mmCIF file with all atom_site columns, C-alpha atoms and ligand atoms in Angstrom:
data_model
loop_
_atom_site.group_PDB
_atom_site.id
_atom_site.type_symbol
_atom_site.label_atom_id
_atom_site.label_alt_id
_atom_site.label_comp_id
_atom_site.label_asym_id
_atom_site.label_entity_id
_atom_site.label_seq_id
_atom_site.pdbx_PDB_ins_code
_atom_site.Cartn_x
_atom_site.Cartn_y
_atom_site.Cartn_z
_atom_site.occupancy
_atom_site.B_iso_or_equiv
_atom_site.pdbx_formal_charge
_atom_site.auth_seq_id
_atom_site.auth_comp_id
_atom_site.auth_asym_id
_atom_site.auth_atom_id
_atom_site.pdbx_PDB_model_num
ATOM   1   C  CA  . MET A 1 1   ? 60.243  91.963  66.669 1.00 0.00 ? 13  MET A CA  1
ATOM   2   C  CA  . HIS A 1 2   ? 59.730  92.512  70.343 1.00 0.00 ? 14  HIS A CA  1
ATOM   3   C  CA  . ILE A 1 3   ? 60.006  95.446  72.692 1.00 0.00 ? 15  ILE A CA  1
ATOM   4   C  CA  . THR A 1 4   ? 61.826  95.089  76.014 1.00 0.00 ? 16  THR A CA  1
ATOM   5   C  CA  . ARG A 1 5   ? 60.831  97.519  78.730 1.00 0.00 ? 17  ARG A CA  1
ATOM   6   C  CA  . GLN A 1 6   ? 61.995  95.589  81.756 1.00 0.00 ? 18  GLN A CA  1
ATOM   7   C  CA  . ARG A 1 7   ? 65.550  96.635  82.517 1.00 0.00 ? 19  ARG A CA  1
ATOM   8   C  CA  . PRO A 1 8   ? 67.999  94.236  84.105 1.00 0.00 ? 20  PRO A CA  1
ATOM   9   C  CA  . ALA A 1 9   ? 69.647  95.551  87.257 1.00 0.00 ? 21  ALA A CA  1
ATOM   10  C  CA  . SER A 1 10  ? 72.570  97.900  86.735 1.00 0.00 ? 22  SER A CA  1
ATOM   11  C  CA  . VAL A 1 11  ? 75.949  96.275  87.317 1.00 0.00 ? 23  VAL A CA  1
ATOM   12  C  CA  . GLN A 1 12  ? 78.853  98.073  88.974 1.00 0.00 ? 24  GLN A CA  1
ATOM   13  C  CA  . GLY A 1 13  ? 82.180  97.915  87.127 1.00 0.00 ? 25  GLY A CA  1
ATOM   14  C  CA  . PRO A 1 14  ? 84.526  95.706  89.190 1.00 0.00 ? 26  PRO A CA  1
ATOM   15  C  CA  . ALA A 1 15  ? 87.521  97.353  90.867 1.00 0.00 ? 27  ALA A CA  1
ATOM   16  C  CA  . GLU A 1 16  ? 90.021  95.133  89.051 1.00 0.00 ? 28  GLU A CA  1
ATOM   17  C  CA  . ASN A 1 17  ? 88.934  96.635  85.701 1.00 0.00 ? 29  ASN A CA  1
ATOM   18  C  CA  . PHE A 1 18  ? 87.600  100.082 86.620 1.00 0.00 ? 30  PHE A CA  1
ATOM   19  C  CA  . ALA A 1 19  ? 88.940  102.933 88.765 1.00 0.00 ? 31  ALA A CA  1
ATOM   20  C  CA  . GLY A 1 20  ? 86.243  104.892 90.619 1.00 0.00 ? 32  GLY A CA  1
ATOM   21  C  CA  . THR A 1 21  ? 82.497  104.388 90.365 1.00 0.00 ? 33  THR A CA  1
ATOM   22  C  CA  . VAL A 1 22  ? 81.197  103.040 87.043 1.00 0.00 ? 34  VAL A CA  1
ATOM   23  C  CA  . TRP A 1 23  ? 77.765  101.505 86.386 1.00 0.00 ? 35  TRP A CA  1
ATOM   24  C  CA  . LEU A 1 24  ? 76.864  99.430  83.335 1.00 0.00 ? 36  LEU A CA  1
ATOM   25  C  CA  . ASP A 1 25  ? 73.416  98.827  81.859 1.00 0.00 ? 37  ASP A CA  1
ATOM   26  C  CA  . GLU A 1 26  ? 73.288  96.207  79.128 1.00 0.00 ? 38  GLU A CA  1
ATOM   27  C  CA  . ILE A 1 27  ? 70.982  97.160  76.295 1.00 0.00 ? 39  ILE A CA  1
ATOM   28  C  CA  . SER A 1 28  ? 69.499  93.721  76.011 1.00 0.00 ? 40  SER A CA  1
ATOM   29  C  CA  . ALA A 1 29  ? 68.465  93.557  72.384 1.00 0.00 ? 41  ALA A CA  1
ATOM   30  C  CA  . SER A 1 30  ? 71.134  90.978  71.551 1.00 0.00 ? 42  SER A CA  1
ATOM   31  C  CA  . GLN A 1 31  ? 69.833  87.696  70.156 1.00 0.00 ? 43  GLN A CA  1
ATOM   32  C  CA  . PRO A 1 32  ? 71.802  84.438  69.874 1.00 0.00 ? 44  PRO A CA  1
ATOM   33  C  CA  . ALA A 1 33  ? 72.191  84.981  66.128 1.00 0.00 ? 45  ALA A CA  1
ATOM   34  C  CA  . THR A 1 34  ? 74.222  88.162  66.589 1.00 0.00 ? 46  THR A CA  1
ATOM   35  C  CA  . ARG A 1 35  ? 77.440  88.865  68.447 1.00 0.00 ? 47  ARG A CA  1
ATOM   36  C  CA  . LEU A 1 36  ? 76.539  92.526  68.915 1.00 0.00 ? 48  LEU A CA  1
ATOM   37  C  CA  . ARG A 1 37  ? 76.734  93.664  72.528 1.00 0.00 ? 49  ARG A CA  1
ATOM   38  C  CA  . MET A 1 38  ? 75.632  97.126  73.631 1.00 0.00 ? 50  MET A CA  1
ATOM   39  C  CA  . PHE A 1 39  ? 75.933  98.831  76.981 1.00 0.00 ? 51  PHE A CA  1
ATOM   40  C  CA  . SER A 1 40  ? 75.123  102.204 78.422 1.00 0.00 ? 52  SER A CA  1
ATOM   41  C  CA  . VAL A 1 41  ? 78.059  102.996 80.721 1.00 0.00 ? 53  VAL A CA  1
ATOM   42  C  CA  . HIS A 1 42  ? 77.840  105.666 83.414 1.00 0.00 ? 54  HIS A CA  1
ATOM   43  C  CA  . PHE A 1 43  ? 81.122  107.091 84.742 1.00 0.00 ? 55  PHE A CA  1
ATOM   44  C  CA  . ALA A 1 44  ? 81.234  109.194 87.918 1.00 0.00 ? 56  ALA A CA  1
ATOM   45  C  CA  . PRO A 1 45  ? 83.698  112.119 87.821 1.00 0.00 ? 57  PRO A CA  1
ATOM   46  C  CA  . CYS A 1 46  ? 87.297  110.888 87.689 1.00 0.00 ? 58  CYS A CA  1
ATOM   47  C  CA  . SER A 1 47  ? 86.327  107.249 87.043 1.00 0.00 ? 59  SER A CA  1
ATOM   48  C  CA  . ARG A 1 48  ? 87.665  105.306 84.082 1.00 0.00 ? 60  ARG A CA  1
ATOM   49  C  CA  . THR A 1 49  ? 88.365  101.901 82.649 1.00 0.00 ? 61  THR A CA  1
ATOM   50  C  CA  . ALA A 1 50  ? 91.713  100.170 82.873 1.00 0.00 ? 62  ALA A CA  1
ATOM   51  C  CA  . TRP A 1 51  ? 93.667  99.835  79.622 1.00 0.00 ? 63  TRP A CA  1
ATOM   52  C  CA  . HIS A 1 52  ? 92.018  97.222  77.382 1.00 0.00 ? 64  HIS A CA  1
ATOM   53  C  CA  . THR A 1 53  ? 91.416  95.969  73.840 1.00 0.00 ? 65  THR A CA  1
ATOM   54  C  CA  . HIS A 1 54  ? 88.383  94.674  71.912 1.00 0.00 ? 66  HIS A CA  1
ATOM   55  C  CA  . PRO A 1 55  ? 88.755  91.828  69.386 1.00 0.00 ? 67  PRO A CA  1
ATOM   56  C  CA  . HIS A 1 56  ? 86.556  93.488  66.745 1.00 0.00 ? 68  HIS A CA  1
ATOM   57  C  CA  . GLY A 1 57  ? 86.938  97.109  67.853 1.00 0.00 ? 69  GLY A CA  1
ATOM   58  C  CA  . GLN A 1 58  ? 84.356  99.286  69.581 1.00 0.00 ? 70  GLN A CA  1
ATOM   59  C  CA  . VAL A 1 59  ? 82.032  102.181 68.892 1.00 0.00 ? 71  VAL A CA  1
ATOM   60  C  CA  . LEU A 1 60  ? 81.596  104.686 71.732 1.00 0.00 ? 72  LEU A CA  1
ATOM   61  C  CA  . HIS A 1 61  ? 78.845  107.275 71.477 1.00 0.00 ? 73  HIS A CA  1
ATOM   62  C  CA  . VAL A 1 62  ? 78.756  109.874 74.250 1.00 0.00 ? 74  VAL A CA  1
ATOM   63  C  CA  . THR A 1 63  ? 75.199  110.655 75.332 1.00 0.00 ? 75  THR A CA  1
ATOM   64  C  CA  . GLU A 1 64  ? 75.821  112.825 78.406 1.00 0.00 ? 76  GLU A CA  1
ATOM   65  C  CA  . GLY A 1 65  ? 78.563  114.852 79.988 1.00 0.00 ? 77  GLY A CA  1
ATOM   66  C  CA  . GLU A 1 66  ? 82.254  115.124 79.223 1.00 0.00 ? 78  GLU A CA  1
ATOM   67  C  CA  . GLY A 1 67  ? 84.934  112.478 79.291 1.00 0.00 ? 79  GLY A CA  1
ATOM   68  C  CA  . LEU A 1 68  ? 88.347  111.379 78.125 1.00 0.00 ? 80  LEU A CA  1
ATOM   69  C  CA  . VAL A 1 69  ? 89.716  108.703 75.815 1.00 0.00 ? 81  VAL A CA  1
ATOM   70  C  CA  . GLN A 1 70  ? 93.303  107.697 75.037 1.00 0.00 ? 82  GLN A CA  1
ATOM   71  C  CA  . ARG A 1 71  ? 94.837  105.193 72.660 1.00 0.00 ? 83  ARG A CA  1
ATOM   72  C  CA  . GLU A 1 72  ? 98.320  103.752 73.245 1.00 0.00 ? 84  GLU A CA  1
ATOM   73  C  CA  . GLY A 1 73  ? 100.931 106.255 72.136 1.00 0.00 ? 85  GLY A CA  1
ATOM   74  C  CA  . GLY A 1 74  ? 98.388  109.057 71.679 1.00 0.00 ? 86  GLY A CA  1
ATOM   75  C  CA  . PRO A 1 75  ? 97.314  112.058 73.749 1.00 0.00 ? 87  PRO A CA  1
ATOM   76  C  CA  . VAL A 1 76  ? 94.457  112.052 76.261 1.00 0.00 ? 88  VAL A CA  1
ATOM   77  C  CA  . GLU A 1 77  ? 91.569  113.437 74.179 1.00 0.00 ? 89  GLU A CA  1
ATOM   78  C  CA  . PRO A 1 78  ? 88.382  115.121 75.445 1.00 0.00 ? 90  PRO A CA  1
ATOM   79  C  CA  . ILE A 1 79  ? 85.001  113.725 74.348 1.00 0.00 ? 91  ILE A CA  1
ATOM   80  C  CA  . ARG A 1 80  ? 81.563  115.142 74.996 1.00 0.00 ? 92  ARG A CA  1
ATOM   81  C  CA  . ALA A 1 81  ? 77.866  114.473 74.356 1.00 0.00 ? 93  ALA A CA  1
ATOM   82  C  CA  . GLY A 1 82  ? 77.281  113.839 70.652 1.00 0.00 ? 94  GLY A CA  1
ATOM   83  C  CA  . ASP A 1 83  ? 80.813  112.591 69.915 1.00 0.00 ? 95  ASP A CA  1
ATOM   84  C  CA  . THR A 1 84  ? 81.373  109.126 68.422 1.00 0.00 ? 96  THR A CA  1
ATOM   85  C  CA  . VAL A 1 85  ? 84.703  107.319 68.821 1.00 0.00 ? 97  VAL A CA  1
ATOM   86  C  CA  . TRP A 1 86  ? 85.857  104.281 66.796 1.00 0.00 ? 98  TRP A CA  1
ATOM   87  C  CA  . ILE A 1 87  ? 88.397  102.038 68.488 1.00 0.00 ? 99  ILE A CA  1
ATOM   88  C  CA  . GLU A 1 88  ? 90.300  99.760  66.103 1.00 0.00 ? 100 GLU A CA  1
ATOM   89  C  CA  . PRO A 1 89  ? 90.365  95.963  66.685 1.00 0.00 ? 101 PRO A CA  1
ATOM   90  C  CA  . GLY A 1 90  ? 93.147  95.178  69.159 1.00 0.00 ? 102 GLY A CA  1
ATOM   91  C  CA  . GLU A 1 91  ? 93.900  98.850  69.818 1.00 0.00 ? 103 GLU A CA  1
ATOM   92  C  CA  . LEU A 1 92  ? 95.005  99.385  73.430 1.00 0.00 ? 104 LEU A CA  1
ATOM   93  C  CA  . HIS A 1 93  ? 92.955  102.228 74.981 1.00 0.00 ? 105 HIS A CA  1
ATOM   94  C  CA  . TRP A 1 94  ? 90.999  103.476 77.974 1.00 0.00 ? 106 TRP A CA  1
ATOM   95  C  CA  . HIS A 1 95  ? 87.947  105.736 78.405 1.00 0.00 ? 107 HIS A CA  1
ATOM   96  C  CA  . GLY A 1 96  ? 86.255  107.487 81.290 1.00 0.00 ? 108 GLY A CA  1
ATOM   97  C  CA  . ALA A 1 97  ? 84.788  110.625 82.790 1.00 0.00 ? 109 ALA A CA  1
ATOM   98  C  CA  . ALA A 1 98  ? 86.532  113.968 82.953 1.00 0.00 ? 110 ALA A CA  1
ATOM   99  C  CA  . PRO A 1 99  ? 87.947  114.898 86.381 1.00 0.00 ? 111 PRO A CA  1
ATOM   100 C  CA  . ARG A 1 100 ? 84.950  116.972 87.495 1.00 0.00 ? 112 ARG A CA  1
ATOM   101 C  CA  . THR A 1 101 ? 82.004  115.788 85.358 1.00 0.00 ? 113 THR A CA  1
ATOM   102 C  CA  . PHE A 1 102 ? 79.929  112.666 84.843 1.00 0.00 ? 114 PHE A CA  1
ATOM   103 C  CA  . MET A 1 103 ? 80.026  110.992 81.435 1.00 0.00 ? 115 MET A CA  1
ATOM   104 C  CA  . THR A 1 104 ? 77.677  108.430 79.893 1.00 0.00 ? 116 THR A CA  1
ATOM   105 C  CA  . HIS A 1 105 ? 78.381  106.625 76.630 1.00 0.00 ? 117 HIS A CA  1
ATOM   106 C  CA  . ILE A 1 106 ? 76.820  103.861 74.623 1.00 0.00 ? 118 ILE A CA  1
ATOM   107 C  CA  . ALA A 1 107 ? 79.434  101.165 73.954 1.00 0.00 ? 119 ALA A CA  1
ATOM   108 C  CA  . ALA A 1 108 ? 78.890  98.697  71.100 1.00 0.00 ? 120 ALA A CA  1
ATOM   109 C  CA  . VAL A 1 109 ? 81.169  95.725  70.425 1.00 0.00 ? 121 VAL A CA  1
ATOM   110 C  CA  . GLU A 1 110 ? 81.078  92.506  68.448 1.00 0.00 ? 122 GLU A CA  1
ATOM   111 C  CA  . ALA A 1 111 ? 82.053  89.466  70.503 1.00 0.00 ? 123 ALA A CA  1
ATOM   112 C  CA  . ALA A 1 112 ? 84.680  87.063  69.184 1.00 0.00 ? 124 ALA A CA  1
ATOM   113 C  CA  . GLU A 1 113 ? 83.615  83.508  68.335 1.00 0.00 ? 125 GLU A CA  1
ATOM   114 C  CA  . ASP A 1 114 ? 84.539  82.394  71.853 1.00 0.00 ? 126 ASP A CA  1
ATOM   115 C  CA  . GLY A 1 115 ? 82.368  85.162  73.343 1.00 0.00 ? 127 GLY A CA  1
ATOM   116 C  CA  . THR A 1 116 ? 85.251  87.456  74.287 1.00 0.00 ? 128 THR A CA  1
ATOM   117 C  CA  . THR A 1 117 ? 84.427  91.163  74.033 1.00 0.00 ? 129 THR A CA  1
ATOM   118 C  CA  . ILE A 1 118 ? 87.322  92.657  75.968 1.00 0.00 ? 130 ILE A CA  1
ATOM   119 C  CA  . THR A 1 119 ? 90.861  91.854  77.120 1.00 0.00 ? 131 THR A CA  1
ATOM   120 C  CA  . TRP A 1 120 ? 91.958  93.765  80.218 1.00 0.00 ? 132 TRP A CA  1
ATOM   121 C  CA  . HIS A 1 121 ? 95.418  95.197  80.860 1.00 0.00 ? 133 HIS A CA  1
ATOM   122 C  CA  . ASP A 1 122 ? 96.860  97.466  83.595 1.00 0.00 ? 134 ASP A CA  1
ATOM   123 C  CA  . HIS A 1 123 ? 95.064  100.324 85.326 1.00 0.00 ? 135 HIS A CA  1
ATOM   124 C  CA  . VAL A 1 124 ? 95.662  103.839 83.996 1.00 0.00 ? 136 VAL A CA  1
ATOM   125 C  CA  . ASP A 1 125 ? 98.531  105.439 85.922 1.00 0.00 ? 137 ASP A CA  1
ATOM   126 C  CA  . ASP A 1 126 ? 97.543  108.434 88.051 1.00 0.00 ? 138 ASP A CA  1
ATOM   127 C  CA  . ASP A 1 127 ? 100.216 110.531 86.326 1.00 0.00 ? 139 ASP A CA  1
ATOM   128 C  CA  . VAL A 1 128 ? 98.496  109.881 82.963 1.00 0.00 ? 140 VAL A CA  1
ATOM   129 C  CA  . TYR A 1 129 ? 95.003  110.856 84.117 1.00 0.00 ? 141 TYR A CA  1
ATOM   130 C  CA  . PRO A 1 130 ? 94.791  114.691 84.132 1.00 0.00 ? 142 PRO A CA  1
ATOM   131 C  CA  . VAL A 1 131 ? 93.251  115.554 87.510 1.00 0.00 ? 143 VAL A CA  1
HETATM 132 MN MN1 . MN  B 2 .   ? 86.866  100.179 75.158 1.00 0.00 ? 13  MN  B MN1 1
#
């Protein structure tokens, strides 16, 4: 075992894949032998991901605040601290903060054999996001 206390610099979510201000901190416990990738993702109010899929699905665990998640064809659903969301492999979805509150979640995914963890699609339309 080893303990990592030195945090890598936070990375801002790029504008082509995120709307608004989103910061990502990788939880750097991943070793070459595992394809597990974990991030703590911090969404400013009103910010969110674009639509996307994950090859092996995704676990989201909300640690702070209130946010929103939507799967293709489903309603926009509220999530809050303590909630855990399972996204199916290949399921088109987005997640983000609520309109007036920050939201932080842990995001865990398993990379595909080629290293892919996410496939990006279009941004969430403004008429879908409930401001
Ligand atoms: Mn996702």
